[in-house]
């Protein structure tokens, strides 16, 4: 489907793509960033206000862009692997927010890590919030485990505060999960 993709890799690089009808268009080419903690937990955030997107890794702004190609869509999580790779992915504390319908308080304290010009966290209201204690938001992890096809084998489990994925790629493996 048509989507925006914000990804990081274990080489301390991030990139942003737009996919439309199977075509991937780089919006931000793979870029090295010291904000990425290789082999550790990383917090990824995207702020979208109209057609303006700001991308943060571990509360550090790493890039922004303007794009009007996709006016709406789904939000989800995903992973990509090259042929022969084996990996474990874990996601936790997923939050999707939208601008609050009520005005933000006039005395809002904005943390130092909030990018200049962005709204403060208190001016957004959660639309989806998931700590992955259970599958209450109906993530499409599938009933049959493990999943296996020509591209590889993987298992997805939700519980204990994590969306936990273990995967082995036979070919280039690209999987997404959404609520």
PDB file of C-alpha atoms in Angstrom:
ATOM      1  CA  UNK A   1       0.000   0.000   0.000  1.00  0.00           C
ATOM      2  CA  UNK A   2       0.846   3.654  -0.013  1.00  0.00           C
ATOM      3  CA  UNK A   3       2.720   4.800   3.078  1.00  0.00           C
ATOM      4  CA  UNK A   4       5.536   6.745   4.647  1.00  0.00           C
ATOM      5  CA  UNK A   5       8.327   4.677   6.218  1.00  0.00           C
ATOM      6  CA  UNK A   6      10.693   5.962   8.930  1.00  0.00           C
ATOM      7  CA  UNK A   7      13.393   3.383   9.594  1.00  0.00           C
ATOM      8  CA  UNK A   8      16.633   2.901  11.493  1.00  0.00           C
ATOM      9  CA  UNK A   9      19.252   0.199  11.079  1.00  0.00           C
ATOM     10  CA  UNK A  10      22.038  -1.315  13.156  1.00  0.00           C
ATOM     11  CA  UNK A  11      24.619   0.772  11.246  1.00  0.00           C
ATOM     12  CA  UNK A  12      23.334   3.890  13.097  1.00  0.00           C
ATOM     13  CA  UNK A  13      21.515   5.196  10.024  1.00  0.00           C
ATOM     14  CA  UNK A  14      17.952   6.386   9.501  1.00  0.00           C
ATOM     15  CA  UNK A  15      15.964   7.016   6.333  1.00  0.00           C
ATOM     16  CA  UNK A  16      12.488   8.144   5.294  1.00  0.00           C
ATOM     17  CA  UNK A  17      10.666   6.776   2.255  1.00  0.00           C
ATOM     18  CA  UNK A  18       7.331   7.158   0.572  1.00  0.00           C
ATOM     19  CA  UNK A  19       5.876   4.070  -1.073  1.00  0.00           C
ATOM     20  CA  UNK A  20       3.202   4.376  -3.731  1.00  0.00           C
ATOM     21  CA  UNK A  21       1.986   1.474  -5.857  1.00  0.00           C
ATOM     22  CA  UNK A  22       5.060  -0.590  -4.942  1.00  0.00           C
ATOM     23  CA  UNK A  23       7.570   2.163  -5.807  1.00  0.00           C
ATOM     24  CA  UNK A  24       9.871   3.350  -2.991  1.00  0.00           C
ATOM     25  CA  UNK A  25      10.920   6.996  -3.182  1.00  0.00           C
ATOM     26  CA  UNK A  26      13.577   8.238  -0.736  1.00  0.00           C
ATOM     27  CA  UNK A  27      12.481  11.436   1.016  1.00  0.00           C
ATOM     28  CA  UNK A  28      15.514  11.420   3.334  1.00  0.00           C
ATOM     29  CA  UNK A  29      18.340   9.195   2.071  1.00  0.00           C
ATOM     30  CA  UNK A  30      20.069   6.871   4.567  1.00  0.00           C
ATOM     31  CA  UNK A  31      21.855   9.219   6.959  1.00  0.00           C
ATOM     32  CA  UNK A  32      24.213   8.462   9.840  1.00  0.00           C
ATOM     33  CA  UNK A  33      23.114   9.754  13.231  1.00  0.00           C
ATOM     34  CA  UNK A  34      24.703   9.622  16.676  1.00  0.00           C
ATOM     35  CA  UNK A  35      21.142   9.781  18.069  1.00  0.00           C
ATOM     36  CA  UNK A  36      20.774   6.056  17.247  1.00  0.00           C
ATOM     37  CA  UNK A  37      21.978   3.692  19.965  1.00  0.00           C
ATOM     38  CA  UNK A  38      23.186   0.602  18.104  1.00  0.00           C
ATOM     39  CA  UNK A  39      22.190  -2.631  19.836  1.00  0.00           C
ATOM     40  CA  UNK A  40      20.052  -0.763  22.376  1.00  0.00           C
ATOM     41  CA  UNK A  41      16.485   0.506  22.784  1.00  0.00           C
ATOM     42  CA  UNK A  42      15.695   3.525  20.603  1.00  0.00           C
ATOM     43  CA  UNK A  43      12.636   5.764  20.808  1.00  0.00           C
ATOM     44  CA  UNK A  44      11.329   6.816  17.387  1.00  0.00           C
ATOM     45  CA  UNK A  45       8.864   9.696  17.074  1.00  0.00           C
ATOM     46  CA  UNK A  46       7.211  11.421  14.144  1.00  0.00           C
ATOM     47  CA  UNK A  47       5.316  14.681  14.395  1.00  0.00           C
ATOM     48  CA  UNK A  48       3.047  15.382  11.434  1.00  0.00           C
ATOM     49  CA  UNK A  49       1.361  18.760  11.243  1.00  0.00           C
ATOM     50  CA  UNK A  50      -0.443  19.100   7.939  1.00  0.00           C
ATOM     51  CA  UNK A  51       2.139  18.237   5.314  1.00  0.00           C
ATOM     52  CA  UNK A  52       5.156  18.944   7.575  1.00  0.00           C
ATOM     53  CA  UNK A  53       6.893  15.954   9.195  1.00  0.00           C
ATOM     54  CA  UNK A  54       9.562  16.067  11.908  1.00  0.00           C
ATOM     55  CA  UNK A  55      11.499  12.884  12.743  1.00  0.00           C
ATOM     56  CA  UNK A  56      13.047  12.274  16.158  1.00  0.00           C
ATOM     57  CA  UNK A  57      15.253   9.511  17.523  1.00  0.00           C
ATOM     58  CA  UNK A  58      15.691   9.378  21.285  1.00  0.00           C
ATOM     59  CA  UNK A  59      14.162  12.875  21.558  1.00  0.00           C
ATOM     60  CA  UNK A  60      16.690  14.372  19.123  1.00  0.00           C
ATOM     61  CA  UNK A  61      15.408  15.902  15.897  1.00  0.00           C
ATOM     62  CA  UNK A  62      17.173  14.167  13.010  1.00  0.00           C
ATOM     63  CA  UNK A  63      15.278  15.587  10.049  1.00  0.00           C
ATOM     64  CA  UNK A  64      12.133  17.175   8.692  1.00  0.00           C
ATOM     65  CA  UNK A  65      10.373  17.479   5.370  1.00  0.00           C
ATOM     66  CA  UNK A  66       7.232  18.672   3.650  1.00  0.00           C
ATOM     67  CA  UNK A  67       5.215  16.209   1.562  1.00  0.00           C
ATOM     68  CA  UNK A  68       1.576  16.357   0.437  1.00  0.00           C
ATOM     69  CA  UNK A  69       1.400  13.064  -1.476  1.00  0.00           C
ATOM     70  CA  UNK A  70      -0.474  10.992   1.121  1.00  0.00           C
ATOM     71  CA  UNK A  71      -3.298  12.776   2.933  1.00  0.00           C
ATOM     72  CA  UNK A  72      -4.247   9.860   5.213  1.00  0.00           C
ATOM     73  CA  UNK A  73      -3.431   6.255   5.980  1.00  0.00           C
ATOM     74  CA  UNK A  74      -2.699   3.617   8.593  1.00  0.00           C
ATOM     75  CA  UNK A  75       0.009   3.636  11.193  1.00  0.00           C
ATOM     76  CA  UNK A  76       2.024   0.539  12.007  1.00  0.00           C
ATOM     77  CA  UNK A  77       5.340  -1.072  12.822  1.00  0.00           C
ATOM     78  CA  UNK A  78       7.573  -3.116  10.572  1.00  0.00           C
ATOM     79  CA  UNK A  79      10.902  -4.749   9.971  1.00  0.00           C
ATOM     80  CA  UNK A  80      13.130  -5.443   6.963  1.00  0.00           C
ATOM     81  CA  UNK A  81      15.833  -8.081   6.723  1.00  0.00           C
ATOM     82  CA  UNK A  82      18.317  -9.106   4.065  1.00  0.00           C
ATOM     83  CA  UNK A  83      18.662 -12.697   2.823  1.00  0.00           C
ATOM     84  CA  UNK A  84      20.222 -14.966   5.446  1.00  0.00           C
ATOM     85  CA  UNK A  85      19.780 -12.584   8.396  1.00  0.00           C
ATOM     86  CA  UNK A  86      18.362 -13.623  11.744  1.00  0.00           C
ATOM     87  CA  UNK A  87      17.062 -11.042  14.220  1.00  0.00           C
ATOM     88  CA  UNK A  88      14.865 -10.225  17.200  1.00  0.00           C
ATOM     89  CA  UNK A  89      12.742  -7.052  17.203  1.00  0.00           C
ATOM     90  CA  UNK A  90      10.834  -5.648  20.169  1.00  0.00           C
ATOM     91  CA  UNK A  91       8.408  -2.757  20.276  1.00  0.00           C
ATOM     92  CA  UNK A  92       6.850  -1.187  23.380  1.00  0.00           C
ATOM     93  CA  UNK A  93       4.883   1.884  24.412  1.00  0.00           C
ATOM     94  CA  UNK A  94       3.261   2.652  21.065  1.00  0.00           C
ATOM     95  CA  UNK A  95       1.364   5.973  21.118  1.00  0.00           C
ATOM     96  CA  UNK A  96      -0.428   7.728  18.268  1.00  0.00           C
ATOM     97  CA  UNK A  97      -1.592  11.252  19.101  1.00  0.00           C
ATOM     98  CA  UNK A  98      -3.480  13.974  17.306  1.00  0.00           C
ATOM     99  CA  UNK A  99      -3.685  17.691  18.080  1.00  0.00           C
ATOM    100  CA  UNK A 100      -6.017  18.261  20.993  1.00  0.00           C
ATOM    101  CA  UNK A 101      -9.404  19.790  20.288  1.00  0.00           C
ATOM    102  CA  UNK A 102      -8.998  21.983  23.341  1.00  0.00           C
ATOM    103  CA  UNK A 103      -6.437  24.784  23.339  1.00  0.00           C
ATOM    104  CA  UNK A 104      -3.149  24.015  25.048  1.00  0.00           C
ATOM    105  CA  UNK A 105      -2.676  25.758  28.411  1.00  0.00           C
ATOM    106  CA  UNK A 106      -1.006  29.132  28.072  1.00  0.00           C
ATOM    107  CA  UNK A 107       1.648  28.201  30.643  1.00  0.00           C
ATOM    108  CA  UNK A 108       2.806  24.950  29.020  1.00  0.00           C
ATOM    109  CA  UNK A 109       6.326  23.886  30.006  1.00  0.00           C
ATOM    110  CA  UNK A 110       8.145  22.526  26.958  1.00  0.00           C
ATOM    111  CA  UNK A 111      11.006  20.086  27.683  1.00  0.00           C
ATOM    112  CA  UNK A 112      14.411  21.162  26.381  1.00  0.00           C
ATOM    113  CA  UNK A 113      14.414  18.181  24.011  1.00  0.00           C
ATOM    114  CA  UNK A 114      11.277  19.373  22.194  1.00  0.00           C
ATOM    115  CA  UNK A 115      12.270  20.679  18.740  1.00  0.00           C
ATOM    116  CA  UNK A 116      11.903  24.394  18.207  1.00  0.00           C
ATOM    117  CA  UNK A 117       8.601  25.272  16.589  1.00  0.00           C
ATOM    118  CA  UNK A 118       6.860  22.017  17.548  1.00  0.00           C
ATOM    119  CA  UNK A 119       3.812  21.747  19.724  1.00  0.00           C
ATOM    120  CA  UNK A 120       4.415  20.637  23.285  1.00  0.00           C
ATOM    121  CA  UNK A 121       3.488  17.050  24.175  1.00  0.00           C
ATOM    122  CA  UNK A 122       0.561  18.323  26.282  1.00  0.00           C
ATOM    123  CA  UNK A 123      -1.129  19.796  23.183  1.00  0.00           C
ATOM    124  CA  UNK A 124      -1.700  16.326  21.719  1.00  0.00           C
ATOM    125  CA  UNK A 125      -4.331  13.748  22.693  1.00  0.00           C
ATOM    126  CA  UNK A 126      -3.747   9.982  22.402  1.00  0.00           C
ATOM    127  CA  UNK A 127      -5.718   8.252  19.629  1.00  0.00           C
ATOM    128  CA  UNK A 128      -4.097   4.833  20.160  1.00  0.00           C
ATOM    129  CA  UNK A 129      -1.978   3.937  23.153  1.00  0.00           C
ATOM    130  CA  UNK A 130      -0.562   0.465  23.667  1.00  0.00           C
ATOM    131  CA  UNK A 131       1.849  -0.906  26.262  1.00  0.00           C
ATOM    132  CA  UNK A 132       1.546  -4.396  24.703  1.00  0.00           C
ATOM    133  CA  UNK A 133       0.432  -6.047  27.952  1.00  0.00           C
ATOM    134  CA  UNK A 134      -2.065  -7.904  25.718  1.00  0.00           C
ATOM    135  CA  UNK A 135      -3.471  -7.509  22.193  1.00  0.00           C
ATOM    136  CA  UNK A 136      -6.306  -5.143  23.169  1.00  0.00           C
ATOM    137  CA  UNK A 137      -5.833  -2.993  20.031  1.00  0.00           C
ATOM    138  CA  UNK A 138      -6.129  -5.982  17.679  1.00  0.00           C
ATOM    139  CA  UNK A 139      -2.654  -5.901  16.088  1.00  0.00           C
ATOM    140  CA  UNK A 140      -2.610  -8.214  13.053  1.00  0.00           C
ATOM    141  CA  UNK A 141      -0.017 -10.667  14.373  1.00  0.00           C
ATOM    142  CA  UNK A 142      -1.905 -13.697  13.003  1.00  0.00           C
ATOM    143  CA  UNK A 143      -3.233 -16.732  14.791  1.00  0.00           C
ATOM    144  CA  UNK A 144      -0.884 -19.232  13.148  1.00  0.00           C
ATOM    145  CA  UNK A 145       2.630 -19.136  14.582  1.00  0.00           C
ATOM    146  CA  UNK A 146       5.251 -19.319  13.229  1.00  0.00           C
ATOM    147  CA  UNK A 147       4.529 -17.562   9.937  1.00  0.00           C
ATOM    148  CA  UNK A 148       6.496 -19.169   7.126  1.00  0.00           C
ATOM    149  CA  UNK A 149       6.727 -18.480   3.388  1.00  0.00           C
ATOM    150  CA  UNK A 150       9.340 -18.225   0.623  1.00  0.00           C
ATOM    151  CA  UNK A 151      10.796 -15.093   2.279  1.00  0.00           C
ATOM    152  CA  UNK A 152      11.425 -16.511   5.728  1.00  0.00           C
ATOM    153  CA  UNK A 153      10.020 -17.602   9.053  1.00  0.00           C
ATOM    154  CA  UNK A 154       8.969 -15.400  11.949  1.00  0.00           C
ATOM    155  CA  UNK A 155       6.906 -15.400  15.116  1.00  0.00           C
ATOM    156  CA  UNK A 156       5.049 -12.417  16.592  1.00  0.00           C
ATOM    157  CA  UNK A 157       3.857 -12.357  20.189  1.00  0.00           C
ATOM    158  CA  UNK A 158       2.252  -9.652  22.291  1.00  0.00           C
ATOM    159  CA  UNK A 159       2.500  -9.696  26.084  1.00  0.00           C
ATOM    160  CA  UNK A 160       4.636  -8.665  29.039  1.00  0.00           C
ATOM    161  CA  UNK A 161       4.837  -5.119  27.687  1.00  0.00           C
ATOM    162  CA  UNK A 162       6.323  -6.020  24.293  1.00  0.00           C
ATOM    163  CA  UNK A 163       5.479  -6.825  20.700  1.00  0.00           C
ATOM    164  CA  UNK A 164       8.211  -9.455  20.291  1.00  0.00           C
ATOM    165  CA  UNK A 165       9.278 -10.687  16.837  1.00  0.00           C
ATOM    166  CA  UNK A 166      11.856 -13.363  16.037  1.00  0.00           C
ATOM    167  CA  UNK A 167      12.694 -13.752  12.361  1.00  0.00           C
ATOM    168  CA  UNK A 168      14.958 -15.530   9.912  1.00  0.00           C
ATOM    169  CA  UNK A 169      15.059 -14.353   6.296  1.00  0.00           C
ATOM    170  CA  UNK A 170      15.355 -16.836   3.420  1.00  0.00           C
ATOM    171  CA  UNK A 171      15.048 -13.945   0.929  1.00  0.00           C
ATOM    172  CA  UNK A 172      14.715 -10.216   1.581  1.00  0.00           C
ATOM    173  CA  UNK A 173      11.964 -10.125   4.225  1.00  0.00           C
ATOM    174  CA  UNK A 174       9.711  -7.065   4.710  1.00  0.00           C
ATOM    175  CA  UNK A 175       6.823  -7.379   7.170  1.00  0.00           C
ATOM    176  CA  UNK A 176       4.416  -4.870   8.734  1.00  0.00           C
ATOM    177  CA  UNK A 177       1.973  -5.068  11.629  1.00  0.00           C
ATOM    178  CA  UNK A 178      -0.788  -2.567  12.443  1.00  0.00           C
ATOM    179  CA  UNK A 179      -3.696  -2.207  14.863  1.00  0.00           C
TER     180      UNK A 179
END
